[in-house]
């Protein structure tokens, strides 16, 4: 549940076979050599001609955390979706998840006693405690989106999501269910390798250490580790959290201490072993995320096939004529008034959802259906007024985006940022020159 106890610029490196290819764990706050955030992520180590295929596959899945750009997009997308939702519902937060909601504290307590779900909001019915938990959820979502201390923020993000959603189980929709699952998965991924403040901090610290020849101490990591460790001790002594969840949080907290100790006092092999375990956890979790997305679309498509309204091609007609799902009534009337458009959209939705899992081994077809599904969710956000559900599903779909496209997109965003910075810099210099200067005797 914590960030690592600290960073050390002279942490032991991995074995020669994997040296230079182990991506830095985005959760860690140990100082390891990193590529700049806008540069390509490290590739897996190249296999030799004498290795068997199983050995090559093992080298690939243990030598690096695969899909660094995809995991970064998933991190940014889901944290942004949850953050925007929390900000939109800020005026109504107490009615949704707090003491003023229809799902009372006693009813939630009885439900949690039965299903053993985790929620920090049931430790006390204090309004102040609710505000603290809500604030932590907002802050952790923003920092995880930016990629600041992603290891710590991923755990706090999970705590915020589970605490709010398990407090009022009837306040969510399909998008909230996806965020619920992904918040747990993100804890096991190395989602801060690229496009994060952590990656930029590590690159700058490595460059500074190379210039000066002196280690760059990290004070924030040990502080986070100590503060959250003290909070975990308090929670354990109060006995509010369940034993299983306490074991998980203590395990995460101890893992960061072990990682720091291996980096500071180890002689190469302990750190290499932990790096391999982290890569395996990341890669396995990315496979689980992809399987989860395929399962969502497969079950949704096959259930639609069994519905009579989807079979006769009129299913989309009805939500387009519901006032609750019509933020743009005129546009809904135009689409709902055309039988041909309704039929094409209805059958097209079913065909895309059912076919997508079977197209993963054909890159071109998969990319075409992926674009169609993202456009479908964008249409749902526009026509039915479900922006957060759509954003969550688009973030889940992004795990299948090609690496080349994501790198191109990151390059375009980086150039746009440089242009904006170049325009802002002259204005700042002009403002400073126009400020009246005070003569000091």
Coordinates of C-alpha atoms in Angstrom, one line a residue:
X1 CA 0.0 0.0 0.0
X2 CA 3.0 2.2 -0.1
X3 CA 5.6 3.8 -2.4
X4 CA 9.1 2.3 -2.1
X5 CA 11.2 3.3 0.9
X6 CA 13.6 5.1 -1.4
X7 CA 15.8 5.3 -4.5
X8 CA 19.4 4.6 -5.0
X9 CA 21.3 5.5 -8.1
X10 CA 23.7 2.6 -7.7
X11 CA 21.2 -0.2 -7.5
X12 CA 22.6 -3.5 -8.8
X13 CA 21.8 -4.2 -12.3
X14 CA 20.3 -7.3 -13.8
X15 CA 22.2 -10.2 -15.3
X16 CA 24.1 -9.7 -18.6
X17 CA 21.4 -11.6 -20.5
X18 CA 18.7 -9.1 -19.5
X19 CA 20.8 -6.0 -18.7
X20 CA 19.4 -2.9 -20.3
X21 CA 16.1 -4.4 -21.2
X22 CA 14.3 -4.6 -17.9
X23 CA 11.9 -1.7 -17.8
X24 CA 11.7 0.1 -14.5
X25 CA 8.7 -0.8 -12.4
X26 CA 6.4 2.1 -12.5
X27 CA 5.4 1.5 -9.0
X28 CA 8.8 1.7 -7.6
X29 CA 10.6 4.8 -6.5
X30 CA 14.0 3.3 -6.8
X31 CA 16.4 5.1 -9.1
X32 CA 17.1 3.1 -12.2
X33 CA 18.3 4.1 -15.6
X34 CA 15.3 5.1 -17.7
X35 CA 14.7 6.3 -21.2
X36 CA 13.1 9.8 -21.6
X37 CA 9.4 9.7 -21.4
X38 CA 8.9 10.5 -25.1
X39 CA 11.4 8.0 -26.4
X40 CA 10.5 4.4 -27.3
X41 CA 10.2 2.0 -24.4
X42 CA 12.9 -0.6 -24.0
X43 CA 12.4 -3.7 -26.1
X44 CA 12.7 -7.3 -24.8
X45 CA 16.1 -8.9 -25.1
X46 CA 16.9 -10.4 -28.4
X47 CA 17.0 -14.2 -28.5
X48 CA 19.9 -16.2 -29.9
X49 CA 19.6 -18.6 -32.9
X50 CA 20.3 -21.6 -30.6
X51 CA 17.4 -21.0 -28.2
X52 CA 14.3 -23.1 -28.5
X53 CA 10.9 -21.5 -29.0
X54 CA 9.8 -22.1 -25.4
X55 CA 13.1 -20.5 -24.2
X56 CA 12.5 -17.5 -26.5
X57 CA 9.0 -17.1 -25.2
X58 CA 10.1 -17.3 -21.6
X59 CA 12.8 -14.7 -22.2
X60 CA 10.3 -12.4 -23.8
X61 CA 7.7 -12.5 -21.0
X62 CA 10.3 -12.3 -18.2
X63 CA 12.8 -9.9 -19.8
X64 CA 10.5 -6.8 -20.0
X65 CA 7.1 -5.5 -19.1
X66 CA 5.3 -5.8 -22.4
X67 CA 2.8 -3.2 -23.7
X68 CA 4.2 -0.1 -21.9
X69 CA 2.2 2.3 -24.0
X70 CA -1.0 0.3 -23.8
X71 CA -0.8 0.0 -20.0
X72 CA -0.1 3.8 -19.8
X73 CA -3.3 4.5 -21.9
X74 CA -5.3 2.2 -19.6
X75 CA -3.9 4.0 -16.6
X76 CA -4.7 7.4 -18.0
X77 CA -8.1 6.5 -19.3
X78 CA -9.6 4.9 -16.3
X79 CA -8.2 7.3 -13.8
X80 CA -9.5 10.2 -15.9
X81 CA -12.9 8.6 -16.2
X82 CA -13.2 8.1 -12.4
X83 CA -11.8 11.6 -11.7
X84 CA -14.2 13.3 -14.0
X85 CA -17.1 11.4 -12.5
X86 CA -16.1 12.3 -9.0
X87 CA -15.8 16.0 -10.0
X88 CA -19.2 16.0 -11.7
X89 CA -20.9 14.4 -8.7
X90 CA -19.1 16.6 -6.2
X91 CA -22.3 18.5 -5.3
X92 CA -24.2 15.3 -4.9
X93 CA -21.5 13.1 -3.3
X94 CA -23.3 12.7 0.0
X95 CA -26.5 11.6 -1.6
X96 CA -24.6 9.1 -3.8
X97 CA -22.1 7.6 -1.4
X98 CA -22.3 9.5 1.9
X99 CA -24.5 9.7 4.9
X100 CA -27.4 11.4 3.1
X101 CA -27.9 8.6 0.6
X102 CA -31.0 6.3 0.4
X103 CA -28.7 3.3 0.9
X104 CA -28.2 3.8 4.6
X105 CA -25.0 3.1 6.6
X106 CA -26.7 0.2 8.4
X107 CA -27.9 -1.4 5.2
X108 CA -24.5 -1.2 3.6
X109 CA -22.9 -2.6 6.8
X110 CA -25.2 -5.7 6.6
X111 CA -24.4 -6.2 3.0
X112 CA -20.6 -6.0 3.5
X113 CA -20.8 -8.3 6.4
X114 CA -22.2 -10.9 4.1
X115 CA -20.0 -10.4 1.0
X116 CA -16.9 -9.2 2.8
X117 CA -16.3 -6.4 0.2
X118 CA -13.8 -3.7 1.1
X119 CA -14.9 -0.2 1.8
X120 CA -13.3 2.3 4.1
X121 CA -16.5 4.3 4.4
X122 CA -18.0 1.7 6.7
X123 CA -15.2 2.1 9.3
X124 CA -17.2 4.9 10.8
X125 CA -20.4 6.9 9.9
X126 CA -18.6 10.2 10.4
X127 CA -19.3 12.8 7.8
X128 CA -15.7 14.1 8.2
X129 CA -14.4 10.7 7.4
X130 CA -16.5 10.5 4.3
X131 CA -15.1 13.8 3.1
X132 CA -11.6 12.6 3.7
X133 CA -12.1 9.4 1.7
X134 CA -13.7 11.2 -1.1
X135 CA -10.9 13.7 -1.2
X136 CA -8.3 10.9 -1.3
X137 CA -10.2 9.3 -4.1
X138 CA -10.1 12.5 -6.2
X139 CA -6.5 13.3 -5.4
X140 CA -5.2 9.7 -6.1
X141 CA -7.1 9.6 -9.4
X142 CA -5.5 12.9 -10.5
X143 CA -2.0 11.8 -9.5
X144 CA -2.4 8.4 -11.1
X145 CA -3.5 10.0 -14.3
X146 CA -0.4 12.2 -14.3
X147 CA 1.8 9.2 -13.3
X148 CA 3.2 10.6 -10.1
X149 CA 4.4 7.8 -7.8
X150 CA 2.2 5.4 -9.7
X151 CA 2.9 2.5 -7.4
X152 CA 1.4 4.3 -4.4
X153 CA -1.3 6.0 -6.3
X154 CA -2.5 2.8 -8.0
X155 CA -3.2 1.3 -4.5
X156 CA -4.8 4.5 -3.3
X157 CA -6.9 4.6 -6.5
X158 CA -8.1 1.1 -5.9
X159 CA -8.9 2.0 -2.3
X160 CA -11.0 5.0 -3.4
X161 CA -12.9 3.1 -6.1
X162 CA -13.7 0.1 -3.9
X163 CA -14.6 2.3 -0.9
X164 CA -17.1 4.4 -2.8
X165 CA -18.6 1.7 -5.1
X166 CA -19.0 -0.9 -2.4
X167 CA -20.6 1.7 -0.1
X168 CA -23.5 2.2 -2.5
X169 CA -23.7 -0.8 -4.8
X170 CA -26.8 0.4 -6.7
X171 CA -25.4 3.7 -7.8
X172 CA -23.3 2.4 -10.7
X173 CA -23.6 1.1 -14.3
X174 CA -21.6 -1.1 -16.6
X175 CA -18.8 1.5 -16.8
X176 CA -18.4 1.5 -13.0
X177 CA -18.1 -2.3 -13.0
X178 CA -15.3 -2.0 -15.5
X179 CA -13.5 0.6 -13.5
X180 CA -14.0 -1.5 -10.4
X181 CA -12.1 -4.4 -12.0
X182 CA -9.4 -2.3 -13.7
X183 CA -8.6 -0.5 -10.4
X184 CA -7.6 -3.9 -9.0
X185 CA -5.7 -4.9 -12.1
X186 CA -3.7 -1.6 -12.3
X187 CA -2.1 -2.4 -8.9
X188 CA -0.2 -5.3 -10.6
X189 CA 0.9 -3.5 -13.7
X190 CA 3.9 -1.4 -14.5
X191 CA 1.8 1.3 -16.0
X192 CA 4.2 4.2 -15.4
X193 CA 7.0 3.2 -17.8
X194 CA 6.1 5.9 -20.3
X195 CA 3.9 9.1 -20.3
X196 CA 4.2 9.6 -16.6
X197 CA 5.9 12.1 -14.2
X198 CA 7.7 9.1 -12.7
X199 CA 9.4 8.3 -16.1
X200 CA 10.4 12.0 -16.5
X201 CA 11.7 12.2 -12.9
X202 CA 13.8 9.0 -13.3
X203 CA 15.2 10.3 -16.6
X204 CA 16.1 13.6 -15.2
X205 CA 17.6 12.1 -12.0
X206 CA 19.7 9.7 -14.1
X207 CA 21.0 12.6 -16.3
X208 CA 21.8 14.7 -13.3
X209 CA 23.7 11.8 -11.7
X210 CA 25.6 11.2 -14.9
X211 CA 26.7 14.8 -15.0
X212 CA 27.6 15.2 -11.4
X213 CA 28.7 11.7 -10.6
X214 CA 26.9 11.8 -7.3
X215 CA 23.7 9.9 -6.3
X216 CA 20.4 11.7 -6.4
X217 CA 18.6 11.0 -3.1
X218 CA 14.8 10.5 -3.1
X219 CA 13.1 11.8 -0.1
X220 CA 9.5 11.6 -1.2
X221 CA 9.5 7.8 -1.6
X222 CA 10.6 7.0 1.9
X223 CA 8.2 9.7 3.3
X224 CA 5.2 8.1 1.5
X225 CA 6.3 4.6 2.6
X226 CA 6.5 5.7 6.2
X227 CA 3.3 7.7 6.3
X228 CA 1.2 5.1 4.7
X229 CA 2.9 2.4 6.8
X230 CA 1.8 4.3 9.9
X231 CA -1.7 4.6 8.6
X232 CA -1.8 0.9 7.9
X233 CA -0.6 0.2 11.5
X234 CA -3.5 2.4 12.8
X235 CA -6.1 0.5 10.6
X236 CA -4.7 -2.8 11.8
X237 CA -4.9 -1.8 15.5
X238 CA -8.5 -0.5 15.1
X239 CA -9.5 -3.7 13.5
X240 CA -11.9 -2.0 11.0
X241 CA -10.6 -3.7 7.8
X242 CA -11.0 -7.4 7.2
X243 CA -8.1 -9.8 7.7
X244 CA -7.8 -10.7 4.1
X245 CA -7.6 -7.1 2.9
X246 CA -5.1 -6.3 5.6
X247 CA -3.0 -9.2 4.4
X248 CA -3.1 -7.8 0.9
X249 CA -2.1 -4.3 2.0
X250 CA 0.7 -5.4 4.3
X251 CA 2.0 -7.6 1.5
X252 CA 2.1 -4.6 -0.9
X253 CA 3.8 -2.5 1.7
X254 CA 6.4 -5.2 2.5
X255 CA 7.0 -5.8 -1.2
X256 CA 8.1 -2.2 -1.7
X257 CA 10.5 -2.6 1.3
X258 CA 11.9 -5.8 -0.2
X259 CA 12.4 -4.1 -3.6
X260 CA 14.2 -1.2 -1.9
X261 CA 16.5 -3.6 0.1
X262 CA 17.3 -5.6 -3.0
X263 CA 18.2 -2.5 -4.9
X264 CA 20.3 -1.0 -2.1
X265 CA 22.0 -4.0 -0.6
X266 CA 21.7 -6.8 -3.2
X267 CA 24.4 -7.8 -5.6
X268 CA 22.4 -8.2 -8.8
X269 CA 20.6 -11.5 -8.6
X270 CA 18.0 -10.5 -5.9
X271 CA 17.1 -7.4 -7.9
X272 CA 17.0 -9.4 -11.1
X273 CA 14.7 -12.0 -9.6
X274 CA 12.3 -9.3 -8.3
X275 CA 12.4 -7.7 -11.7
X276 CA 11.4 -11.0 -13.4
X277 CA 8.6 -11.4 -10.9
X278 CA 7.3 -7.9 -11.6
X279 CA 7.5 -8.5 -15.3
X280 CA 5.5 -11.7 -15.0
X281 CA 2.9 -10.0 -12.9
X282 CA 2.6 -7.2 -15.3
X283 CA 2.4 -9.3 -18.4
X284 CA -0.1 -11.8 -16.9
X285 CA -2.3 -8.8 -15.8
X286 CA -2.2 -7.4 -19.3
X287 CA -3.4 -10.7 -20.6
X288 CA -6.2 -10.8 -18.0
X289 CA -7.3 -7.2 -19.0
X290 CA -7.4 -8.2 -22.7
X291 CA -9.4 -11.4 -21.8
X292 CA -11.7 -9.3 -19.7
X293 CA -12.5 -6.9 -22.6
X294 CA -13.1 -9.9 -25.0
X295 CA -15.4 -11.5 -22.4
X296 CA -17.4 -8.3 -22.0
X297 CA -18.0 -7.9 -25.7
X298 CA -18.6 -11.6 -26.3
X299 CA -21.2 -12.0 -23.5
X300 CA -22.9 -8.7 -24.5
X301 CA -23.1 -9.7 -28.2
X302 CA -24.4 -13.2 -27.5
X303 CA -27.0 -11.9 -25.0
X304 CA -28.1 -9.4 -27.6
X305 CA -28.6 -12.2 -30.2
X306 CA -31.1 -13.9 -27.9
X307 CA -33.2 -10.7 -27.6
X308 CA -36.2 -10.3 -29.9
X309 CA -35.7 -6.6 -30.4
X310 CA -32.1 -7.2 -31.5
X311 CA -33.2 -9.9 -33.8
X312 CA -35.8 -7.8 -35.6
X313 CA -33.4 -4.8 -35.7
X314 CA -35.4 -2.3 -33.6
X315 CA -33.5 -2.4 -30.3
X316 CA -31.9 1.0 -30.6
X317 CA -35.2 2.6 -31.4
X318 CA -36.4 2.5 -27.8
X319 CA -33.5 4.2 -25.9
X320 CA -33.4 6.9 -28.6
X321 CA -37.0 7.9 -27.5
X322 CA -36.5 7.9 -23.8
X323 CA -36.2 11.3 -22.3
X324 CA -33.7 10.2 -19.7
X325 CA -31.3 9.0 -22.4
X326 CA -31.9 11.9 -24.8
X327 CA -29.5 14.8 -24.1
X328 CA -30.0 15.9 -27.7
X329 CA -33.7 15.2 -28.5
X330 CA -33.6 16.6 -32.0
X331 CA -30.7 14.4 -33.0
X332 CA -32.3 11.4 -31.4
X333 CA -35.5 12.0 -33.3
X334 CA -33.6 12.2 -36.6
X335 CA -31.8 8.9 -36.0
X336 CA -34.8 7.2 -34.4
X337 CA -37.1 8.3 -37.3
X338 CA -35.1 6.4 -39.9
X339 CA -35.9 2.7 -39.9
X340 CA -32.9 1.9 -42.1
X341 CA -30.4 3.7 -39.7
X342 CA -31.9 2.0 -36.7
X343 CA -31.6 -1.4 -38.3
X344 CA -28.0 -0.9 -39.5
X345 CA -26.9 0.4 -36.1
X346 CA -28.7 -2.5 -34.3
X347 CA -27.3 -5.3 -36.4
X348 CA -23.9 -3.6 -36.7
X349 CA -23.5 -3.4 -32.9
X350 CA -24.2 -7.1 -32.5
X351 CA -21.9 -8.1 -35.4
X352 CA -19.0 -6.1 -34.1
X353 CA -19.3 -7.3 -30.5
X354 CA -19.6 -10.9 -31.4
X355 CA -16.9 -10.8 -34.0
X356 CA -14.2 -8.8 -32.2
X357 CA -12.8 -11.6 -30.0
X358 CA -12.3 -13.8 -33.1
X359 CA -10.3 -11.1 -35.0
X360 CA -7.5 -10.7 -32.5
X361 CA -5.1 -12.8 -34.7
X362 CA -5.8 -10.7 -37.8
X363 CA -4.3 -7.3 -37.1
X364 CA -6.0 -5.3 -39.9
X365 CA -9.5 -6.7 -39.2
X366 CA -9.0 -6.2 -35.5
X367 CA -7.9 -2.6 -35.9
X368 CA -11.0 -1.9 -38.1
X369 CA -13.4 -3.4 -35.6
X370 CA -11.6 -1.6 -32.8
X371 CA -12.2 1.8 -34.4
X372 CA -15.8 0.8 -35.0
X373 CA -16.3 -0.1 -31.3
X374 CA -14.7 3.2 -30.1
X375 CA -16.9 5.1 -32.5
X376 CA -19.8 3.2 -31.1
X377 CA -19.0 4.2 -27.5
X378 CA -18.5 7.8 -28.6
X379 CA -22.0 7.7 -30.1
X380 CA -23.4 6.3 -26.9
X381 CA -21.8 9.2 -25.0
X382 CA -23.3 11.7 -27.4
X383 CA -26.7 10.2 -28.1
X384 CA -27.6 8.6 -24.8
X385 CA -25.7 10.9 -22.4
X386 CA -23.4 8.2 -20.9
X387 CA -20.0 9.9 -21.1
X388 CA -18.3 8.1 -18.2
X389 CA -19.4 4.6 -19.3
X390 CA -18.2 5.4 -22.8
X391 CA -14.9 6.7 -21.6
X392 CA -14.3 3.7 -19.4
X393 CA -15.0 1.3 -22.4
X394 CA -12.8 3.3 -24.7
X395 CA -10.0 3.1 -22.2
X396 CA -10.5 -0.7 -22.0
X397 CA -10.5 -0.9 -25.8
X398 CA -7.2 1.0 -25.9
X399 CA -5.3 -2.1 -24.6
X400 CA -5.6 -3.4 -28.1
X401 CA -4.3 -0.3 -29.9
X402 CA -1.1 -0.8 -32.0
X403 CA 2.1 0.4 -30.4
X404 CA 3.1 2.3 -33.5
X405 CA -0.1 4.3 -33.4
X406 CA 0.3 5.1 -29.7
X407 CA 3.9 6.2 -30.2
X408 CA 2.9 8.4 -33.1
X409 CA 0.1 9.9 -31.0
X410 CA 2.5 10.5 -28.1
X411 CA 4.9 12.2 -30.5
X412 CA 2.1 14.5 -31.8
X413 CA 1.0 15.4 -28.3
X414 CA 4.6 16.1 -27.4
X415 CA 5.2 18.4 -30.3
X416 CA 1.9 20.2 -29.5
X417 CA 3.1 20.7 -25.9
X418 CA 6.4 22.1 -27.2
X419 CA 4.6 24.6 -29.4
X420 CA 2.4 25.7 -26.6
X421 CA 5.4 26.1 -24.3
X422 CA 7.2 28.1 -27.0
X423 CA 4.3 30.5 -27.3
X424 CA 3.9 30.9 -23.5
X425 CA 7.6 31.5 -22.9
X426 CA 7.8 34.8 -24.8
X427 CA 4.7 36.1 -23.1
X428 CA 6.2 35.4 -19.7
X429 CA 9.4 37.2 -20.6
X430 CA 7.3 40.2 -21.9
X431 CA 5.3 40.3 -18.7
X432 CA 8.4 40.2 -16.6
X433 CA 10.0 43.0 -18.6
X434 CA 6.9 45.2 -18.2
X435 CA 6.8 44.8 -14.4
X436 CA 8.1 47.8 -12.5
X437 CA 11.5 47.2 -11.0
X438 CA 12.2 48.4 -7.5
X439 CA 15.6 49.9 -6.8
X440 CA 17.3 48.6 -3.7
X441 CA 19.7 50.9 -2.0

